[in-house]
Amino acid sequence: MEPATVTSPPPLPTVGVPREAPYMDIDHIRARCSSGISVDAGWRPLLITLDAALTKADPELRYIQISQKYGRLLVYTTSTNEEARLLIHRAEELASRTCEMCSDLGASLCQRGSWLRTLCPRCAAEQHYMAVQRD
C-alpha cells in the first residue's frame, strides 16, 4: 500500500480585486461561522475565494472564527483536511500583502498607537498609520 499524497491546492488569486469589495456578500460564509467574522471589507474577496476552495476541499468544513489580529488574517475551522490547512495558510499569507480596507496588493503592516493593521500606503495615510517591519 502506497502512502497517501497530498496534492497541492490551487493557488489563491494574486492580483487586486474590484473596488466594489466592501459590498461583496459574505453571508454564506457567516452562516457557517460559529463565532462570527471580524475583518474589514478589503479582505472579503479573499474570504470568498478561500471559502470556494475550502468547500471543494472539505464540504463539511465549518468556521470557528475568522478575524484580524495584529494585522494578520486568522481563520479557524473544524477541518482536519490537509488541503484545507494549506489553503488557509496561503490565504493568510496573501492577506499579509492585501489591504484590509481596499483590497489593494502591496500592503504592509502598519501601526497607529497599539493598533496594527495591514494597509496599502493610501489607506495607511488616510487612517494615520505608519508602516512598520513585520516580524
mmCIF file of N, CA and C in Angstrom:
data_model
loop_
_atom_site.group_PDB
_atom_site.id
_atom_site.type_symbol
_atom_site.label_atom_id
_atom_site.label_comp_id
_atom_site.label_asym_id
_atom_site.label_seq_id
_atom_site.Cartn_x
_atom_site.Cartn_y
_atom_site.Cartn_z
ATOM 1 N N MET A 1 0.842 -1.174 0.000
ATOM 2 C CA MET A 1 0.000 0.000 0.000
ATOM 3 C C MET A 1 0.891 1.243 0.000
ATOM 4 N N GLU A 2 0.656 2.131 -0.960
ATOM 5 C CA GLU A 2 1.460 3.344 -1.065
ATOM 6 C C GLU A 2 0.935 4.403 -0.104
ATOM 7 N N PRO A 3 1.840 5.239 0.436
ATOM 8 C CA PRO A 3 1.384 6.299 1.330
ATOM 9 C C PRO A 3 0.540 7.311 0.566
ATOM 10 N N ALA A 4 -0.426 7.876 1.256
ATOM 11 C CA ALA A 4 -1.289 8.890 0.648
ATOM 12 C C ALA A 4 -0.475 10.146 0.369
ATOM 13 N N THR A 5 -0.750 10.762 -0.758
ATOM 14 C CA THR A 5 -0.075 12.008 -1.086
ATOM 15 C C THR A 5 -1.087 13.140 -1.067
ATOM 16 N N VAL A 6 -0.607 14.287 -0.674
ATOM 17 C CA VAL A 6 -1.456 15.472 -0.652
ATOM 18 C C VAL A 6 -1.141 16.276 -1.897
ATOM 19 N N THR A 7 -2.159 16.508 -2.702
ATOM 20 C CA THR A 7 -1.939 17.310 -3.894
ATOM 21 C C THR A 7 -1.920 18.776 -3.503
ATOM 22 N N SER A 8 -1.178 19.533 -4.252
ATOM 23 C CA SER A 8 -1.082 20.961 -3.974
ATOM 24 C C SER A 8 -2.412 21.623 -4.307
ATOM 25 N N PRO A 9 -2.946 22.420 -3.396
ATOM 26 C CA PRO A 9 -4.215 23.080 -3.671
ATOM 27 C C PRO A 9 -4.037 24.153 -4.735
ATOM 28 N N PRO A 10 -5.109 24.529 -5.403
ATOM 29 C CA PRO A 10 -4.994 25.571 -6.417
ATOM 30 C C PRO A 10 -4.582 26.886 -5.759
ATOM 31 N N PRO A 11 -3.850 27.713 -6.492
ATOM 32 C CA PRO A 11 -3.418 28.977 -5.899
ATOM 33 C C PRO A 11 -4.596 29.917 -5.695
ATOM 34 N N LEU A 12 -4.478 30.742 -4.693
ATOM 35 C CA LEU A 12 -5.455 31.798 -4.480
ATOM 36 C C LEU A 12 -5.066 32.960 -5.386
ATOM 37 N N PRO A 13 -5.966 33.899 -5.649
ATOM 38 C CA PRO A 13 -5.656 34.985 -6.574
ATOM 39 C C PRO A 13 -4.472 35.815 -6.085
ATOM 40 N N THR A 14 -3.712 36.335 -7.040
ATOM 41 C CA THR A 14 -2.558 37.154 -6.681
ATOM 42 C C THR A 14 -2.636 38.535 -7.315
ATOM 43 N N VAL A 15 -3.808 38.930 -7.743
ATOM 44 C CA VAL A 15 -3.984 40.260 -8.323
ATOM 45 C C VAL A 15 -5.018 41.010 -7.514
ATOM 46 N N GLY A 16 -5.048 42.321 -7.692
ATOM 47 C CA GLY A 16 -6.003 43.154 -6.969
ATOM 48 C C GLY A 16 -7.439 42.748 -7.262
ATOM 49 N N VAL A 17 -8.336 43.200 -6.450
ATOM 50 C CA VAL A 17 -9.745 42.846 -6.590
ATOM 51 C C VAL A 17 -10.559 44.104 -6.841
ATOM 52 N N PRO A 18 -11.794 43.956 -7.293
ATOM 53 C CA PRO A 18 -12.609 45.114 -7.640
ATOM 54 C C PRO A 18 -12.837 46.061 -6.471
ATOM 55 N N ARG A 19 -13.030 47.323 -6.806
ATOM 56 C CA ARG A 19 -13.305 48.345 -5.794
ATOM 57 C C ARG A 19 -14.630 48.099 -5.071
ATOM 58 N N GLU A 20 -15.520 47.320 -5.675
ATOM 59 C CA GLU A 20 -16.798 47.041 -5.013
ATOM 60 C C GLU A 20 -16.660 46.023 -3.893
ATOM 61 N N ALA A 21 -15.436 45.683 -3.527
ATOM 62 C CA ALA A 21 -15.185 44.698 -2.471
ATOM 63 C C ALA A 21 -15.988 44.945 -1.198
ATOM 64 N N PRO A 22 -16.140 46.203 -0.734
ATOM 65 C CA PRO A 22 -16.895 46.397 0.506
ATOM 66 C C PRO A 22 -18.335 45.901 0.423
ATOM 67 N N TYR A 23 -18.844 45.768 -0.797
ATOM 68 C CA TYR A 23 -20.240 45.374 -0.960
ATOM 69 C C TYR A 23 -20.401 43.901 -1.293
ATOM 70 N N MET A 24 -19.298 43.168 -1.331
ATOM 71 C CA MET A 24 -19.376 41.742 -1.633
ATOM 72 C C MET A 24 -20.029 41.015 -0.466
ATOM 73 N N ASP A 25 -20.986 40.178 -0.787
ATOM 74 C CA ASP A 25 -21.776 39.478 0.222
ATOM 75 C C ASP A 25 -21.015 38.280 0.781
ATOM 76 N N ILE A 26 -20.892 38.230 2.096
ATOM 77 C CA ILE A 26 -20.239 37.086 2.747
ATOM 78 C C ILE A 26 -21.194 36.385 3.718
ATOM 79 N N ASP A 27 -22.490 36.616 3.544
ATOM 80 C CA ASP A 27 -23.464 35.984 4.441
ATOM 81 C C ASP A 27 -23.392 34.461 4.388
ATOM 82 N N HIS A 28 -23.090 33.892 3.213
ATOM 83 C CA HIS A 28 -22.981 32.429 3.101
ATOM 84 C C HIS A 28 -21.811 31.904 3.933
ATOM 85 N N ILE A 29 -20.783 32.712 4.116
ATOM 86 C CA ILE A 29 -19.658 32.323 4.974
ATOM 87 C C ILE A 29 -20.048 32.525 6.436
ATOM 88 N N ARG A 30 -20.655 33.660 6.711
ATOM 89 C CA ARG A 30 -21.086 33.979 8.080
ATOM 90 C C ARG A 30 -22.034 32.908 8.627
ATOM 91 N N ALA A 31 -22.867 32.338 7.766
ATOM 92 C CA ALA A 31 -23.825 31.311 8.192
ATOM 93 C C ALA A 31 -23.131 30.035 8.662
ATOM 94 N N ARG A 32 -21.888 29.821 8.226
ATOM 95 C CA ARG A 32 -21.131 28.620 8.612
ATOM 96 C C ARG A 32 -20.077 28.929 9.669
ATOM 97 N N CYS A 33 -20.168 30.105 10.304
ATOM 98 C CA CYS A 33 -19.142 30.533 11.258
ATOM 99 C C CYS A 33 -19.765 30.710 12.639
ATOM 100 N N SER A 34 -19.311 29.920 13.599
ATOM 101 C CA SER A 34 -19.923 29.930 14.929
ATOM 102 C C SER A 34 -19.614 31.173 15.751
ATOM 103 N N SER A 35 -18.455 31.803 15.556
ATOM 104 C CA SER A 35 -18.096 32.972 16.367
ATOM 105 C C SER A 35 -18.116 34.275 15.590
ATOM 106 N N GLY A 36 -18.510 34.241 14.359
ATOM 107 C CA GLY A 36 -18.595 35.459 13.575
ATOM 108 C C GLY A 36 -17.331 35.762 12.789
ATOM 109 N N ILE A 37 -17.445 36.832 11.998
ATOM 110 C CA ILE A 37 -16.352 37.278 11.144
ATOM 111 C C ILE A 37 -16.004 38.697 11.539
ATOM 112 N N SER A 38 -14.737 38.916 11.827
ATOM 113 C CA SER A 38 -14.294 40.232 12.268
ATOM 114 C C SER A 38 -13.101 40.683 11.430
ATOM 115 N N VAL A 39 -13.371 41.007 10.161
ATOM 116 C CA VAL A 39 -12.350 41.558 9.270
ATOM 117 C C VAL A 39 -12.985 42.691 8.472
ATOM 118 N N ASP A 40 -12.154 43.606 7.990
ATOM 119 C CA ASP A 40 -12.660 44.705 7.176
ATOM 120 C C ASP A 40 -12.957 44.253 5.754
ATOM 121 N N ALA A 41 -13.637 45.109 5.028
ATOM 122 C CA ALA A 41 -14.149 44.788 3.699
ATOM 123 C C ALA A 41 -13.075 44.433 2.684
ATOM 124 N N GLY A 42 -11.873 44.936 2.844
ATOM 125 C CA GLY A 42 -10.821 44.663 1.874
ATOM 126 C C GLY A 42 -10.425 43.206 1.783
ATOM 127 N N TRP A 43 -10.664 42.461 2.824
ATOM 128 C CA TRP A 43 -10.328 41.031 2.798
ATOM 129 C C TRP A 43 -11.516 40.163 2.374
ATOM 130 N N ARG A 44 -12.680 40.768 2.118
ATOM 131 C CA ARG A 44 -13.851 39.978 1.713
ATOM 132 C C ARG A 44 -13.629 39.178 0.434
ATOM 133 N N PRO A 45 -13.060 39.771 -0.628
ATOM 134 C CA PRO A 45 -12.838 38.969 -1.842
ATOM 135 C C PRO A 45 -11.939 37.766 -1.578
ATOM 136 N N LEU A 46 -10.946 37.950 -0.743
ATOM 137 C CA LEU A 46 -10.052 36.850 -0.381
ATOM 138 C C LEU A 46 -10.820 35.760 0.363
ATOM 139 N N LEU A 47 -11.700 36.166 1.285
ATOM 140 C CA LEU A 47 -12.503 35.185 2.027
ATOM 141 C C LEU A 47 -13.447 34.420 1.105
ATOM 142 N N ILE A 48 -14.033 35.114 0.142
ATOM 143 C CA ILE A 48 -14.950 34.465 -0.796
ATOM 144 C C ILE A 48 -14.201 33.426 -1.632
ATOM 145 N N THR A 49 -13.016 33.795 -2.120
ATOM 146 C CA THR A 49 -12.199 32.863 -2.896
ATOM 147 C C THR A 49 -11.761 31.684 -2.037
ATOM 148 N N LEU A 50 -11.320 31.979 -0.821
ATOM 149 C CA LEU A 50 -10.900 30.918 0.102
ATOM 150 C C LEU A 50 -12.058 29.979 0.401
ATOM 151 N N ASP A 51 -13.231 30.526 0.676
ATOM 152 C CA ASP A 51 -14.387 29.694 1.005
ATOM 153 C C ASP A 51 -14.736 28.749 -0.142
ATOM 154 N N ALA A 52 -14.679 29.239 -1.368
ATOM 155 C CA ALA A 52 -14.982 28.377 -2.520
ATOM 156 C C ALA A 52 -13.986 27.221 -2.602
ATOM 157 N N ALA A 53 -12.707 27.516 -2.388
ATOM 158 C CA ALA A 53 -11.683 26.464 -2.437
ATOM 159 C C ALA A 53 -11.832 25.496 -1.271
ATOM 160 N N LEU A 54 -12.131 26.021 -0.082
ATOM 161 C CA LEU A 54 -12.295 25.158 1.092
ATOM 162 C C LEU A 54 -13.512 24.252 0.956
ATOM 163 N N THR A 55 -14.575 24.768 0.366
ATOM 164 C CA THR A 55 -15.786 23.973 0.179
ATOM 165 C C THR A 55 -15.513 22.777 -0.727
ATOM 166 N N LYS A 56 -14.663 22.974 -1.739
ATOM 167 C CA LYS A 56 -14.280 21.853 -2.608
ATOM 168 C C LYS A 56 -13.388 20.863 -1.862
ATOM 169 N N ALA A 57 -12.480 21.378 -1.045
ATOM 170 C CA ALA A 57 -11.539 20.513 -0.318
ATOM 171 C C ALA A 57 -12.217 19.735 0.797
ATOM 172 N N ASP A 58 -13.179 20.371 1.462
ATOM 173 C CA ASP A 58 -13.843 19.749 2.615
ATOM 174 C C ASP A 58 -15.265 20.292 2.732
ATOM 175 N N PRO A 59 -16.226 19.659 2.047
ATOM 176 C CA PRO A 59 -17.604 20.156 2.039
ATOM 177 C C PRO A 59 -18.247 20.274 3.424
ATOM 178 N N GLU A 60 -17.752 19.540 4.398
ATOM 179 C CA GLU A 60 -18.328 19.573 5.748
ATOM 180 C C GLU A 60 -17.696 20.646 6.637
ATOM 181 N N LEU A 61 -16.718 21.368 6.121
ATOM 182 C CA LEU A 61 -15.998 22.368 6.903
ATOM 183 C C LEU A 61 -16.932 23.422 7.480
ATOM 184 N N ARG A 62 -16.680 23.775 8.721
ATOM 185 C CA ARG A 62 -17.363 24.883 9.392
ATOM 186 C C ARG A 62 -16.285 25.794 9.956
ATOM 187 N N TYR A 63 -16.585 27.075 9.975
ATOM 188 C CA TYR A 63 -15.637 28.042 10.529
ATOM 189 C C TYR A 63 -15.892 28.211 12.018
ATOM 190 N N ILE A 64 -14.842 28.274 12.770
ATOM 191 C CA ILE A 64 -14.946 28.579 14.194
ATOM 192 C C ILE A 64 -14.840 30.084 14.373
ATOM 193 N N GLN A 65 -13.859 30.687 13.705
ATOM 194 C CA GLN A 65 -13.661 32.131 13.801
ATOM 195 C C GLN A 65 -12.841 32.608 12.610
ATOM 196 N N ILE A 66 -13.193 33.794 12.112
ATOM 197 C CA ILE A 66 -12.405 34.480 11.093
ATOM 198 C C ILE A 66 -12.189 35.887 11.619
ATOM 199 N N SER A 67 -10.932 36.249 11.829
ATOM 200 C CA SER A 67 -10.666 37.556 12.432
ATOM 201 C C SER A 67 -9.327 38.120 11.983
ATOM 202 N N GLN A 68 -9.112 39.361 12.357
ATOM 203 C CA GLN A 68 -7.833 40.027 12.173
ATOM 204 C C GLN A 68 -7.258 40.274 13.549
ATOM 205 N N LYS A 69 -6.003 39.938 13.727
ATOM 206 C CA LYS A 69 -5.332 40.222 14.992
ATOM 207 C C LYS A 69 -3.891 40.581 14.682
ATOM 208 N N TYR A 70 -3.450 41.694 15.217
ATOM 209 C CA TYR A 70 -2.087 42.185 14.992
ATOM 210 C C TYR A 70 -1.763 42.289 13.504
ATOM 211 N N GLY A 71 -2.756 42.691 12.708
ATOM 212 C CA GLY A 71 -2.546 42.876 11.279
ATOM 213 C C GLY A 71 -2.516 41.603 10.469
ATOM 214 N N ARG A 72 -2.924 40.491 11.045
ATOM 215 C CA ARG A 72 -2.899 39.201 10.349
ATOM 216 C C ARG A 72 -4.311 38.617 10.259
ATOM 217 N N LEU A 73 -4.572 37.949 9.145
ATOM 218 C CA LEU A 73 -5.814 37.208 8.985
ATOM 219 C C LEU A 73 -5.680 35.892 9.728
ATOM 220 N N LEU A 74 -6.677 35.571 10.532
ATOM 221 C CA LEU A 74 -6.712 34.303 11.261
ATOM 222 C C LEU A 74 -7.996 33.576 10.884
ATOM 223 N N VAL A 75 -7.859 32.352 10.411
ATOM 224 C CA VAL A 75 -9.010 31.540 10.015
ATOM 225 C C VAL A 75 -8.939 30.226 10.774
ATOM 226 N N TYR A 76 -9.924 30.006 11.636
ATOM 227 C CA TYR A 76 -10.002 28.765 12.415
ATOM 228 C C TYR A 76 -11.207 27.970 11.925
ATOM 229 N N THR A 77 -10.994 26.680 11.659
ATOM 230 C CA THR A 77 -12.071 25.831 11.155
ATOM 231 C C THR A 77 -12.130 24.515 11.924
ATOM 232 N N THR A 78 -13.152 23.744 11.608
ATOM 233 C CA THR A 78 -13.305 22.411 12.188
ATOM 234 C C THR A 78 -12.570 21.352 11.375
ATOM 235 N N SER A 79 -12.013 21.730 10.238
ATOM 236 C CA SER A 79 -11.428 20.760 9.315
ATOM 237 C C SER A 79 -10.080 20.233 9.782
ATOM 238 N N THR A 80 -9.856 18.950 9.523
ATOM 239 C CA THR A 80 -8.541 18.342 9.728
ATOM 240 C C THR A 80 -7.919 17.987 8.377
ATOM 241 N N ASN A 81 -8.554 18.417 7.309
ATOM 242 C CA ASN A 81 -8.126 18.143 5.946
ATOM 243 C C ASN A 81 -6.837 18.915 5.638
ATOM 244 N N GLU A 82 -5.813 18.226 5.167
ATOM 245 C CA GLU A 82 -4.512 18.844 4.870
ATOM 246 C C GLU A 82 -4.618 19.886 3.761
ATOM 247 N N GLU A 83 -5.400 19.606 2.735
ATOM 248 C CA GLU A 83 -5.570 20.574 1.646
ATOM 249 C C GLU A 83 -6.212 21.852 2.174
ATOM 250 N N ALA A 84 -7.197 21.718 3.052
ATOM 251 C CA ALA A 84 -7.834 22.894 3.650
ATOM 252 C C ALA A 84 -6.826 23.700 4.463
ATOM 253 N N ARG A 85 -5.985 23.005 5.206
ATOM 254 C CA ARG A 85 -4.972 23.695 6.009
ATOM 255 C C ARG A 85 -4.023 24.496 5.119
ATOM 256 N N LEU A 86 -3.610 23.906 3.999
ATOM 257 C CA LEU A 86 -2.718 24.601 3.072
ATOM 258 C C LEU A 86 -3.397 25.806 2.430
ATOM 259 N N LEU A 87 -4.662 25.663 2.075
ATOM 260 C CA LEU A 87 -5.407 26.784 1.503
ATOM 261 C C LEU A 87 -5.512 27.939 2.495
ATOM 262 N N ILE A 88 -5.785 27.623 3.743
ATOM 263 C CA ILE A 88 -5.881 28.660 4.774
ATOM 264 C C ILE A 88 -4.536 29.353 4.948
ATOM 265 N N HIS A 89 -3.468 28.580 4.971
ATOM 266 C CA HIS A 89 -2.132 29.167 5.106
ATOM 267 C C HIS A 89 -1.843 30.124 3.946
ATOM 268 N N ARG A 90 -2.180 29.721 2.729
ATOM 269 C CA ARG A 90 -1.968 30.593 1.563
ATOM 270 C C ARG A 90 -2.788 31.870 1.676
ATOM 271 N N ALA A 91 -4.027 31.748 2.113
ATOM 272 C CA ALA A 91 -4.873 32.935 2.260
ATOM 273 C C ALA A 91 -4.314 33.874 3.323
ATOM 274 N N GLU A 92 -3.842 33.320 4.427
ATOM 275 C CA GLU A 92 -3.259 34.148 5.485
ATOM 276 C C GLU A 92 -2.013 34.864 4.977
ATOM 277 N N GLU A 93 -1.204 34.178 4.167
ATOM 278 C CA GLU A 93 -0.013 34.812 3.580
ATOM 279 C C GLU A 93 -0.407 35.913 2.599
ATOM 280 N N LEU A 94 -1.390 35.644 1.742
ATOM 281 C CA LEU A 94 -1.842 36.652 0.787
ATOM 282 C C LEU A 94 -2.429 37.858 1.513
ATOM 283 N N ALA A 95 -3.150 37.621 2.587
ATOM 284 C CA ALA A 95 -3.725 38.729 3.361
ATOM 285 C C ALA A 95 -2.638 39.631 3.935
ATOM 286 N N SER A 96 -1.470 39.087 4.208
ATOM 287 C CA SER A 96 -0.386 39.902 4.768
ATOM 288 C C SER A 96 0.156 40.907 3.753
ATOM 289 N N ARG A 97 -0.278 40.799 2.480
ATOM 290 C CA ARG A 97 0.120 41.738 1.429
ATOM 291 C C ARG A 97 -1.079 42.444 0.807
ATOM 292 N N THR A 98 -2.266 42.231 1.386
ATOM 293 C CA THR A 98 -3.507 42.771 0.840
ATOM 294 C C THR A 98 -4.111 43.760 1.827
ATOM 295 N N CYS A 99 -4.450 44.947 1.347
ATOM 296 C CA CYS A 99 -5.007 45.980 2.221
ATOM 297 C C CYS A 99 -6.344 45.531 2.802
ATOM 298 N N GLU A 100 -6.469 45.646 4.106
ATOM 299 C CA GLU A 100 -7.707 45.269 4.798
ATOM 300 C C GLU A 100 -8.883 46.149 4.393
ATOM 301 N N MET A 101 -8.604 47.371 3.970
ATOM 302 C CA MET A 101 -9.673 48.316 3.670
ATOM 303 C C MET A 101 -10.109 48.302 2.208
ATOM 304 N N CYS A 102 -9.128 48.271 1.269
ATOM 305 C CA CYS A 102 -9.479 48.444 -0.145
ATOM 306 C C CYS A 102 -9.102 47.264 -1.036
ATOM 307 N N SER A 103 -8.439 46.261 -0.508
ATOM 308 C CA SER A 103 -8.035 45.052 -1.241
ATOM 309 C C SER A 103 -6.817 45.229 -2.140
ATOM 310 N N ASP A 104 -6.200 46.397 -2.151
ATOM 311 C CA ASP A 104 -5.014 46.580 -2.987
ATOM 312 C C ASP A 104 -3.882 45.689 -2.505
ATOM 313 N N LEU A 105 -3.132 45.142 -3.464
ATOM 314 C CA LEU A 105 -1.924 44.399 -3.120
ATOM 315 C C LEU A 105 -0.812 45.402 -2.851
ATOM 316 N N GLY A 106 0.260 44.963 -2.263
ATOM 317 C CA GLY A 106 1.349 45.869 -1.932
ATOM 318 C C GLY A 106 1.165 46.508 -0.575
ATOM 319 N N ALA A 107 0.273 45.959 0.213
ATOM 320 C CA ALA A 107 0.046 46.478 1.559
ATOM 321 C C ALA A 107 1.143 45.977 2.488
ATOM 322 N N SER A 108 1.286 46.658 3.603
ATOM 323 C CA SER A 108 2.275 46.246 4.599
ATOM 324 C C SER A 108 1.689 46.428 5.992
ATOM 325 N N LEU A 109 2.385 45.901 6.963
ATOM 326 C CA LEU A 109 1.958 46.045 8.347
ATOM 327 C C LEU A 109 2.127 47.503 8.752
ATOM 328 N N CYS A 110 1.088 48.070 9.338
ATOM 329 C CA CYS A 110 1.099 49.473 9.741
ATOM 330 C C CYS A 110 0.623 49.589 11.180
ATOM 331 N N GLN A 111 1.079 50.650 11.844
ATOM 332 C CA GLN A 111 0.760 50.825 13.261
ATOM 333 C C GLN A 111 0.292 52.249 13.527
ATOM 334 N N ARG A 112 -0.685 52.362 14.417
ATOM 335 C CA ARG A 112 -1.131 53.635 14.983
ATOM 336 C C ARG A 112 -1.369 53.360 16.455
ATOM 337 N N GLY A 113 -0.511 53.907 17.301
ATOM 338 C CA GLY A 113 -0.583 53.582 18.723
ATOM 339 C C GLY A 113 -0.309 52.101 18.905
ATOM 340 N N SER A 114 -1.217 51.406 19.582
ATOM 341 C CA SER A 114 -1.035 49.962 19.781
ATOM 342 C C SER A 114 -1.772 49.131 18.726
ATOM 343 N N TRP A 115 -2.430 49.789 17.773
ATOM 344 C CA TRP A 115 -3.193 49.084 16.748
ATOM 345 C C TRP A 115 -2.310 48.729 15.565
ATOM 346 N N LEU A 116 -2.395 47.488 15.105
ATOM 347 C CA LEU A 116 -1.681 47.013 13.926
ATOM 348 C C LEU A 116 -2.687 46.578 12.869
ATOM 349 N N ARG A 117 -2.439 47.005 11.625
ATOM 350 C CA ARG A 117 -3.301 46.621 10.509
ATOM 351 C C ARG A 117 -2.451 46.424 9.267
ATOM 352 N N THR A 118 -2.972 45.696 8.304
ATOM 353 C CA THR A 118 -2.318 45.542 7.013
ATOM 354 C C THR A 118 -3.004 46.505 6.053
ATOM 355 N N LEU A 119 -2.248 47.531 5.625
ATOM 356 C CA LEU A 119 -2.831 48.603 4.819
ATOM 357 C C LEU A 119 -1.924 48.977 3.654
ATOM 358 N N CYS A 120 -2.540 49.438 2.571
ATOM 359 C CA CYS A 120 -1.782 49.994 1.457
ATOM 360 C C CYS A 120 -1.331 51.398 1.861
ATOM 361 N N PRO A 121 -0.372 51.970 1.158
ATOM 362 C CA PRO A 121 0.101 53.305 1.541
ATOM 363 C C PRO A 121 -1.007 54.361 1.585
ATOM 364 N N ARG A 122 -1.932 54.331 0.624
ATOM 365 C CA ARG A 122 -3.005 55.326 0.597
ATOM 366 C C ARG A 122 -3.920 55.203 1.822
ATOM 367 N N CYS A 123 -4.378 53.981 2.116
ATOM 368 C CA CYS A 123 -5.268 53.792 3.272
ATOM 369 C C CYS A 123 -4.536 54.068 4.581
ATOM 370 N N ALA A 124 -3.253 53.713 4.646
ATOM 371 C CA ALA A 124 -2.467 54.000 5.852
ATOM 372 C C ALA A 124 -2.413 55.501 6.092
ATOM 373 N N ALA A 125 -2.166 56.272 5.038
ATOM 374 C CA ALA A 125 -2.101 57.731 5.179
ATOM 375 C C ALA A 125 -3.452 58.303 5.595
ATOM 376 N N GLU A 126 -4.526 57.819 4.973
ATOM 377 C CA GLU A 126 -5.870 58.305 5.311
ATOM 378 C C GLU A 126 -6.240 58.006 6.757
ATOM 379 N N GLN A 127 -5.757 56.880 7.286
ATOM 380 C CA GLN A 127 -6.096 56.459 8.651
ATOM 381 C C GLN A 127 -5.009 56.819 9.671
ATOM 382 N N HIS A 128 -3.965 57.530 9.210
ATOM 383 C CA HIS A 128 -2.862 57.979 10.075
ATOM 384 C C HIS A 128 -2.085 56.816 10.692
ATOM 385 N N TYR A 129 -1.823 55.800 9.882
ATOM 386 C CA TYR A 129 -0.990 54.662 10.288
ATOM 387 C C TYR A 129 0.389 54.819 9.654
ATOM 388 N N MET A 130 1.390 54.265 10.303
ATOM 389 C CA MET A 130 2.761 54.271 9.789
ATOM 390 C C MET A 130 3.205 52.829 9.550
ATOM 391 N N ALA A 131 3.900 52.603 8.434
ATOM 392 C CA ALA A 131 4.406 51.261 8.129
ATOM 393 C C ALA A 131 5.457 50.849 9.153
ATOM 394 N N VAL A 132 5.410 49.583 9.552
ATOM 395 C CA VAL A 132 6.390 49.017 10.484
ATOM 396 C C VAL A 132 6.883 47.692 9.914
ATOM 397 N N GLN A 133 7.983 47.206 10.438
ATOM 398 C CA GLN A 133 8.553 45.932 9.988
ATOM 399 C C GLN A 133 7.766 44.765 10.574
ATOM 400 N N ARG A 134 7.410 43.813 9.725
ATOM 401 C CA ARG A 134 6.725 42.602 10.177
ATOM 402 C C ARG A 134 7.757 41.641 10.743
ATOM 403 N N ASP A 135 7.436 40.986 11.868
ATOM 404 C CA ASP A 135 8.366 40.018 12.474
ATOM 405 C C ASP A 135 8.581 38.824 11.595
#
